CSV table of C-alpha atoms in Angstrom, one decimal:
chain,number,residue,atom,x,y,z
I,1,UNK,CA,154.3,31.4,81.1
I,2,UNK,CA,155.4,33.3,84.2
I,3,UNK,CA,155.9,37.0,84.9
I,4,UNK,CA,157.6,38.7,87.8
I,5,UNK,CA,156.1,41.6,89.7
I,6,UNK,CA,158.8,43.9,88.3
I,7,UNK,CA,157.8,42.9,84.8
I,8,UNK,CA,154.1,43.5,85.5
I,9,UNK,CA,154.9,47.0,86.8
I,10,UNK,CA,156.7,47.8,83.5
I,11,UNK,CA,153.6,47.1,81.4
I,12,UNK,CA,151.0,49.7,80.4
I,13,UNK,CA,147.4,49.0,81.2
I,14,UNK,CA,144.7,49.6,78.5
I,15,UNK,CA,141.0,49.4,79.0
I,16,UNK,CA,139.5,47.5,76.1
I,17,UNK,CA,136.0,48.8,76.7
I,18,UNK,CA,136.9,52.4,75.8
I,19,UNK,CA,140.4,52.1,74.5
I,20,UNK,CA,141.7,54.4,77.3
I,21,UNK,CA,145.3,54.1,78.4
I,22,UNK,CA,145.2,53.8,82.2
I,23,UNK,CA,148.9,54.0,82.9
I,24,UNK,CA,151.4,51.6,84.4
I,25,UNK,CA,150.9,49.2,87.2
I,26,UNK,CA,151.6,51.0,90.5
I,27,UNK,CA,150.8,48.2,93.0
I,28,UNK,CA,149.6,44.6,93.2
I,29,UNK,CA,147.2,43.2,95.8
I,30,UNK,CA,147.9,39.6,96.9
I,31,UNK,CA,145.7,37.2,99.0
I,32,UNK,CA,148.3,35.8,101.3
I,33,UNK,CA,145.9,33.1,102.7
I,34,UNK,CA,145.2,31.6,99.3
I,35,UNK,CA,148.5,32.7,97.5
I,36,UNK,CA,146.7,34.3,94.6
I,37,UNK,CA,146.7,37.8,93.0
I,38,UNK,CA,143.5,39.8,93.7
I,39,UNK,CA,144.0,43.1,91.8
I,40,UNK,CA,146.4,45.6,90.2
I,41,UNK,CA,146.4,49.3,90.9
I,42,UNK,CA,147.1,52.1,88.4
I,43,UNK,CA,147.6,55.8,89.3
I,44,UNK,CA,144.6,58.1,89.1
I,45,UNK,CA,144.3,60.7,86.4
I,46,UNK,CA,145.7,64.2,86.7
I,47,UNK,CA,148.9,66.2,86.9
I,48,UNK,CA,151.6,66.1,89.5
I,49,UNK,CA,149.7,68.2,92.0
I,50,UNK,CA,146.1,67.3,91.2
I,51,UNK,CA,146.3,63.5,90.7
I,52,UNK,CA,143.0,61.6,91.2
I,53,UNK,CA,142.5,58.5,93.3
I,54,UNK,CA,144.3,55.3,92.3
I,55,UNK,CA,142.2,52.8,90.2
I,56,UNK,CA,142.0,49.3,91.6
I,57,UNK,CA,141.4,46.7,88.8
I,58,UNK,CA,140.3,43.2,90.0
I,59,UNK,CA,142.3,40.3,88.6
I,60,UNK,CA,139.2,38.9,87.0
I,61,UNK,CA,139.0,41.9,84.8
I,62,UNK,CA,142.4,41.3,83.2
I,63,UNK,CA,141.8,39.8,79.8
I,64,UNK,CA,145.4,39.5,78.5
I,65,UNK,CA,149.0,40.1,79.7
I,66,UNK,CA,151.2,40.7,76.7
I,67,UNK,CA,154.9,41.6,76.3
I,68,UNK,CA,154.3,45.4,76.8
I,69,UNK,CA,150.6,45.7,77.7
I,70,UNK,CA,148.0,44.5,80.1
I,71,UNK,CA,144.5,44.5,78.5
I,72,UNK,CA,141.6,44.9,81.0
I,73,UNK,CA,137.8,45.1,80.5
I,74,UNK,CA,136.4,47.6,82.9
I,75,UNK,CA,133.1,49.4,82.0
I,76,UNK,CA,132.9,51.3,85.2
I,77,UNK,CA,136.3,52.3,86.7
I,78,UNK,CA,136.2,52.9,90.4
I,79,UNK,CA,138.9,54.8,92.2
I,80,UNK,CA,140.6,52.9,95.1
I,81,UNK,CA,139.5,53.9,98.6
């Protein structure tokens, strides 16, 4: 089953390790040499003016991509540099 980038960006990301809703996919990282997906990025926490750093989630941490949700397993979330 396939999924377009626009479809991925419309799905909410949930961390199964703590049940936290991380938000919607903001960006996708692609390895252009190997033609494979490396990671997704979700916006950091906070309000409009005090938003934290974005969170980069390695593709290997994605457990399931459903119709509306992306389930990830990340015990230690690290903001994107």
